[in-house]
PDB file of C-alpha atoms in Angstrom:
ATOM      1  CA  UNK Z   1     -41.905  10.587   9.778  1.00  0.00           C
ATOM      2  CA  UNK Z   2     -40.805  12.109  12.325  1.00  0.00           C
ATOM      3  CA  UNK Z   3     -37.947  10.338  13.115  1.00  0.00           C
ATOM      4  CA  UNK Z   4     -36.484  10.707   9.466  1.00  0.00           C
ATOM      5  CA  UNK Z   5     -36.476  14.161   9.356  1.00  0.00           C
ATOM      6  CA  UNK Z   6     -34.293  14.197  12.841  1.00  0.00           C
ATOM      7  CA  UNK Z   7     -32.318  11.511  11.041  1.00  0.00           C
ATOM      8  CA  UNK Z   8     -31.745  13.618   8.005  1.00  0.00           C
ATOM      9  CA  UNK Z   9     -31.612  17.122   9.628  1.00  0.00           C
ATOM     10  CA  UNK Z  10     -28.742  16.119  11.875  1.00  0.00           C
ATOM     11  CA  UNK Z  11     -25.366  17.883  10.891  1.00  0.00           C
ATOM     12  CA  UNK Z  12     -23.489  15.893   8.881  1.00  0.00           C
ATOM     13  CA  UNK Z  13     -19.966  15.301   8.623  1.00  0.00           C
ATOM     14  CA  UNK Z  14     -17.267  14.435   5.960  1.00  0.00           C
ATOM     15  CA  UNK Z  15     -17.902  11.077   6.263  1.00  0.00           C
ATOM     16  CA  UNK Z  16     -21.753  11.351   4.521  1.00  0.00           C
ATOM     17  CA  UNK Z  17     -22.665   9.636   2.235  1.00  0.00           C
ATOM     18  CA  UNK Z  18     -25.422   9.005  -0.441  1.00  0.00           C
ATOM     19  CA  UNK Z  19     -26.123   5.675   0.263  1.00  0.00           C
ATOM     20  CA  UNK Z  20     -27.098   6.458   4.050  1.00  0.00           C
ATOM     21  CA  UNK Z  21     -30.006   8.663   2.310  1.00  0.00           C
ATOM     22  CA  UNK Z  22     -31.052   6.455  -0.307  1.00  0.00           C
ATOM     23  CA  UNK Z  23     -31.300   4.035   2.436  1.00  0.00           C
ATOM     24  CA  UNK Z  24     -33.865   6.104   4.338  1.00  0.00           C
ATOM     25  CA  UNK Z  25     -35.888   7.147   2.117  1.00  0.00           C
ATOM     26  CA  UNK Z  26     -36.582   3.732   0.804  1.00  0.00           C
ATOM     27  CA  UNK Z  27     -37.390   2.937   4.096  1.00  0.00           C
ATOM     28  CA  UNK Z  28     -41.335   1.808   4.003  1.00  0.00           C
ATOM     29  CA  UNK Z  29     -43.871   3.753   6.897  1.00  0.00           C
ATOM     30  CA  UNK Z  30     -46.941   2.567   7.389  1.00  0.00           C
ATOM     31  CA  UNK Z  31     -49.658   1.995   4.197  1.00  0.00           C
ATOM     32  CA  UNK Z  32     -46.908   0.251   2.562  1.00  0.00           C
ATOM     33  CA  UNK Z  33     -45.412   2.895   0.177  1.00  0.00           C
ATOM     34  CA  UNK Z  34     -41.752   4.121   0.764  1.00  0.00           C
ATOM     35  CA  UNK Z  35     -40.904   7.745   1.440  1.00  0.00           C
ATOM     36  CA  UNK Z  36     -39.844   7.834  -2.172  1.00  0.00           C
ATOM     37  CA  UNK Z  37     -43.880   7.183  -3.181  1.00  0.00           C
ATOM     38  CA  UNK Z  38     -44.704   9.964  -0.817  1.00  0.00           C
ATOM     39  CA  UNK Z  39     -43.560  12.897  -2.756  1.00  0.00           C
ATOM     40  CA  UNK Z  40     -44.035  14.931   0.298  1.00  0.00           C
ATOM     41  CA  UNK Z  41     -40.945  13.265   2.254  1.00  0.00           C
ATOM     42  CA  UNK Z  42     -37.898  15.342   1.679  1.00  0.00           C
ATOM     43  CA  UNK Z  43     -37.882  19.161   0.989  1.00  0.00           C
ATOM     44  CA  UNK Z  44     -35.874  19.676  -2.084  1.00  0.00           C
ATOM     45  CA  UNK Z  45     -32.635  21.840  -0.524  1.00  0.00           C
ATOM     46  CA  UNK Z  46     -32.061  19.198   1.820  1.00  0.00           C
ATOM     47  CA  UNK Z  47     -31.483  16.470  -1.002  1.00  0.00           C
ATOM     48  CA  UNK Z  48     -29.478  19.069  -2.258  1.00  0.00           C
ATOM     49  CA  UNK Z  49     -27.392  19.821   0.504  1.00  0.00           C
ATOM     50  CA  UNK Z  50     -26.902  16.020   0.537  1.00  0.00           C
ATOM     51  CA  UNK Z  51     -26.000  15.719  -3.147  1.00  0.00           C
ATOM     52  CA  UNK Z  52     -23.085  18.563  -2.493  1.00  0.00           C
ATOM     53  CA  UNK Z  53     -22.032  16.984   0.491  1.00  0.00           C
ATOM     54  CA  UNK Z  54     -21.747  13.728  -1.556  1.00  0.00           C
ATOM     55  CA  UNK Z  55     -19.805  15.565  -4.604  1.00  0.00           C
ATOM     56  CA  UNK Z  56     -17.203  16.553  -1.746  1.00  0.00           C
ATOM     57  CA  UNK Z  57     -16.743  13.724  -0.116  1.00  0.00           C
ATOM     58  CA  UNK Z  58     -16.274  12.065  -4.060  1.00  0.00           C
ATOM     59  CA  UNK Z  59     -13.435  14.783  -4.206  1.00  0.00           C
ATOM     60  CA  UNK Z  60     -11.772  13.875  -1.042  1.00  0.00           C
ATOM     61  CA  UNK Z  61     -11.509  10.425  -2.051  1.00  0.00           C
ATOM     62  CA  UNK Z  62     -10.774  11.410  -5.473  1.00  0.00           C
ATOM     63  CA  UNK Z  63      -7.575  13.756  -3.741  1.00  0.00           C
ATOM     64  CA  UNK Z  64      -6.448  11.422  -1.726  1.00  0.00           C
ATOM     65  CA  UNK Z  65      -6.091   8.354  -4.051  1.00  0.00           C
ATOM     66  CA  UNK Z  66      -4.438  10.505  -6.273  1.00  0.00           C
ATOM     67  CA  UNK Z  67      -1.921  10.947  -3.589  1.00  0.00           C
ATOM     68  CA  UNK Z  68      -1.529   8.144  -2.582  1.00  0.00           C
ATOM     69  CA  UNK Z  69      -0.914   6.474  -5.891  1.00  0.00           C
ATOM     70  CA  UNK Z  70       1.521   9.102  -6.853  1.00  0.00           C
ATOM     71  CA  UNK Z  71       3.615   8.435  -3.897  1.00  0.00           C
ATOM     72  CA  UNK Z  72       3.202   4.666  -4.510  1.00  0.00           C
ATOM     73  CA  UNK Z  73       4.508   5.859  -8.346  1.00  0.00           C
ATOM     74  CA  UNK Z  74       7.502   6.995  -6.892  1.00  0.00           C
ATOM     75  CA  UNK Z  75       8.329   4.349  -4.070  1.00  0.00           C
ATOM     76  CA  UNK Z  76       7.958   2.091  -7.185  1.00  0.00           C
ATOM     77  CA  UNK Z  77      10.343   4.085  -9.193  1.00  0.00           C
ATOM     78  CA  UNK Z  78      13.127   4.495  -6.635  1.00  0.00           C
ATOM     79  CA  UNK Z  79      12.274   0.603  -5.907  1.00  0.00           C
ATOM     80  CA  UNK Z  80      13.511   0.186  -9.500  1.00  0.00           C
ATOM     81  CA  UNK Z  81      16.326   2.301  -9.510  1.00  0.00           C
ATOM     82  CA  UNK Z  82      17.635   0.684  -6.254  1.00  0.00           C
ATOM     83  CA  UNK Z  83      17.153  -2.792  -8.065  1.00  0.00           C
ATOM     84  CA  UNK Z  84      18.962  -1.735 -11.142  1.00  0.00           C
ATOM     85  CA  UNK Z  85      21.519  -0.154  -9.162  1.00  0.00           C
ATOM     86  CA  UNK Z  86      22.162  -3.374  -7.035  1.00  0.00           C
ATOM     87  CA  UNK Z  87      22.219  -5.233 -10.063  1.00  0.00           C
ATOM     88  CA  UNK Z  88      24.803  -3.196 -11.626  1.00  0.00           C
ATOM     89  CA  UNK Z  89      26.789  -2.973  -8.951  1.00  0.00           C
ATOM     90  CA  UNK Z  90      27.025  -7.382  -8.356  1.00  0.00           C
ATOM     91  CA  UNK Z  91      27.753  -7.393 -12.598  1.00  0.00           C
ATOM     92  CA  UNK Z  92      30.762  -5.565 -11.441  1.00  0.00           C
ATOM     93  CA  UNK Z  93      31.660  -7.206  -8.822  1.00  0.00           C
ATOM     94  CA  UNK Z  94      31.670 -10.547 -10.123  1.00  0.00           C
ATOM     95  CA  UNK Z  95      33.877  -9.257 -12.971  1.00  0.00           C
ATOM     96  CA  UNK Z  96      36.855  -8.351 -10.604  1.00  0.00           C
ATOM     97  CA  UNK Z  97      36.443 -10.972  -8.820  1.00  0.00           C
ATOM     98  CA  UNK Z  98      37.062 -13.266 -11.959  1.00  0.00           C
ATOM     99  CA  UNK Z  99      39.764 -11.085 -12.867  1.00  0.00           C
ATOM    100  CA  UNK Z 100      41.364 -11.604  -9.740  1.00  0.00           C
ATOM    101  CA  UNK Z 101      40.945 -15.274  -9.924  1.00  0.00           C
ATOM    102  CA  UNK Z 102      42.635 -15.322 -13.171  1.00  0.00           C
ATOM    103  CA  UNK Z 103      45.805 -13.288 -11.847  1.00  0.00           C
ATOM    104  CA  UNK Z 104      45.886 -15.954  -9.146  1.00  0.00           C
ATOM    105  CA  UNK Z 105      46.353 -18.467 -11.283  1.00  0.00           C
ATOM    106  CA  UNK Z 106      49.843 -16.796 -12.863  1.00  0.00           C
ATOM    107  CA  UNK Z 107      53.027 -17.790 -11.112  1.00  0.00           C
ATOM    108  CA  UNK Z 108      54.770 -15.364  -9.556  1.00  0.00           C
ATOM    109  CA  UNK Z 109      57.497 -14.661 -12.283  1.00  0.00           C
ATOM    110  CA  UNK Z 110      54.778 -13.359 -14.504  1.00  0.00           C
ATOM    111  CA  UNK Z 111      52.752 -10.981 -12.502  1.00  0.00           C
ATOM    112  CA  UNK Z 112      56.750  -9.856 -11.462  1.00  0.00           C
ATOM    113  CA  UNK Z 113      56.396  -8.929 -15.469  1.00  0.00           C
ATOM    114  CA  UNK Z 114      53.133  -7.402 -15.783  1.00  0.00           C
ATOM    115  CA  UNK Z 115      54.920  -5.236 -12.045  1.00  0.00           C
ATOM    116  CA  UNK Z 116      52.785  -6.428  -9.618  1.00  0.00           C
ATOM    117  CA  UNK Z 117      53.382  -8.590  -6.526  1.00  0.00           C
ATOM    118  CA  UNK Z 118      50.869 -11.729  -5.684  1.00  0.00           C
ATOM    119  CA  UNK Z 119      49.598  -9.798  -2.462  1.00  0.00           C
ATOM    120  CA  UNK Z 120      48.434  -6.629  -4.592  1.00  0.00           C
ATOM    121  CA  UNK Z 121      46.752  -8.636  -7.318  1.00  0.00           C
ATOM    122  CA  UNK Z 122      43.374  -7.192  -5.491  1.00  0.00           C
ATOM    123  CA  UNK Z 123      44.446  -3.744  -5.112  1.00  0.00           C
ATOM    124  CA  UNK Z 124      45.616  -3.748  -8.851  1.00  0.00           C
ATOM    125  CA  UNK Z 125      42.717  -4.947 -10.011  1.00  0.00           C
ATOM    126  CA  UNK Z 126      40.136  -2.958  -7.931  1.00  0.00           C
ATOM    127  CA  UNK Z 127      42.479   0.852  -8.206  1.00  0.00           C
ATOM    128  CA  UNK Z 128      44.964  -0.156 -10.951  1.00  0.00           C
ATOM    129  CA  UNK Z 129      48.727  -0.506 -10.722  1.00  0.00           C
ATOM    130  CA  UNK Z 130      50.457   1.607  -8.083  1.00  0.00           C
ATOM    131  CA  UNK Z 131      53.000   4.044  -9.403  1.00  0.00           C
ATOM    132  CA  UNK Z 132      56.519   2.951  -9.103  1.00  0.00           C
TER     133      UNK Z 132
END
């Protein structure tokens, strides 16, 4: 008896929790009946002081998963953007660089009539014609 009252008594920190008091007072003393048959075990403010200190640390853990699954929200969402972005940007690239193969492919009297030369096909396609 003894014993669970220094047990319980003891200053408690953030990390208490209601399990650790269920736990002793189910604990069985001698005559066979657990604390929780005794109705004389616990005095009421200390189960209550307990029950608060429970209620915080369920708001602490409540705080900080809210936290962290708001920054994993937005990780996720700049993940996304980054993906789409990447995406985007490879689209485009494999567009000029099948309009550049198809410029290639024109002999050299022809791209002399659209105005460009075979060594600026890439510069044409990627800034447009140069200004003559």
């Amino acid at each position: 008896m003894n014993s669970l009252r220094a047990s319980v008594s003891r200053p408690r920190t953030s990390s208490f929790c209601a399990i650790e008091l269920s736990a002793l007072l189910r604990k069985p003393v001698p005559g066979g009946a657990t604390t929780l048959d005794r109705n004389n075990s616990l005095p009421p403010s200390l189960f209550l002081q307990a029950e608060r200190q429970a209620r915080l640390d369920n708001l602490v853990i409540k705080a900080c998963m809210r936290r962290t699954m708001s920054r994993l929200a937005g990780w996720l969402s700049a993940l996304g953007t980054w993906g789409t972005r990447l995406a985007r940007n490879l689209a485009d690239e494999w567009l000029l660089r099948s309009a550049i193969r198809e410029l290639h492919e024109l002999d050299d009297r022809t791209l002399a009539d659209i105005g460009i030369t075979r060594c600026g096909i890439e510069y044409a396609v990627r800034h447009g014609r140069p200004h003559t």
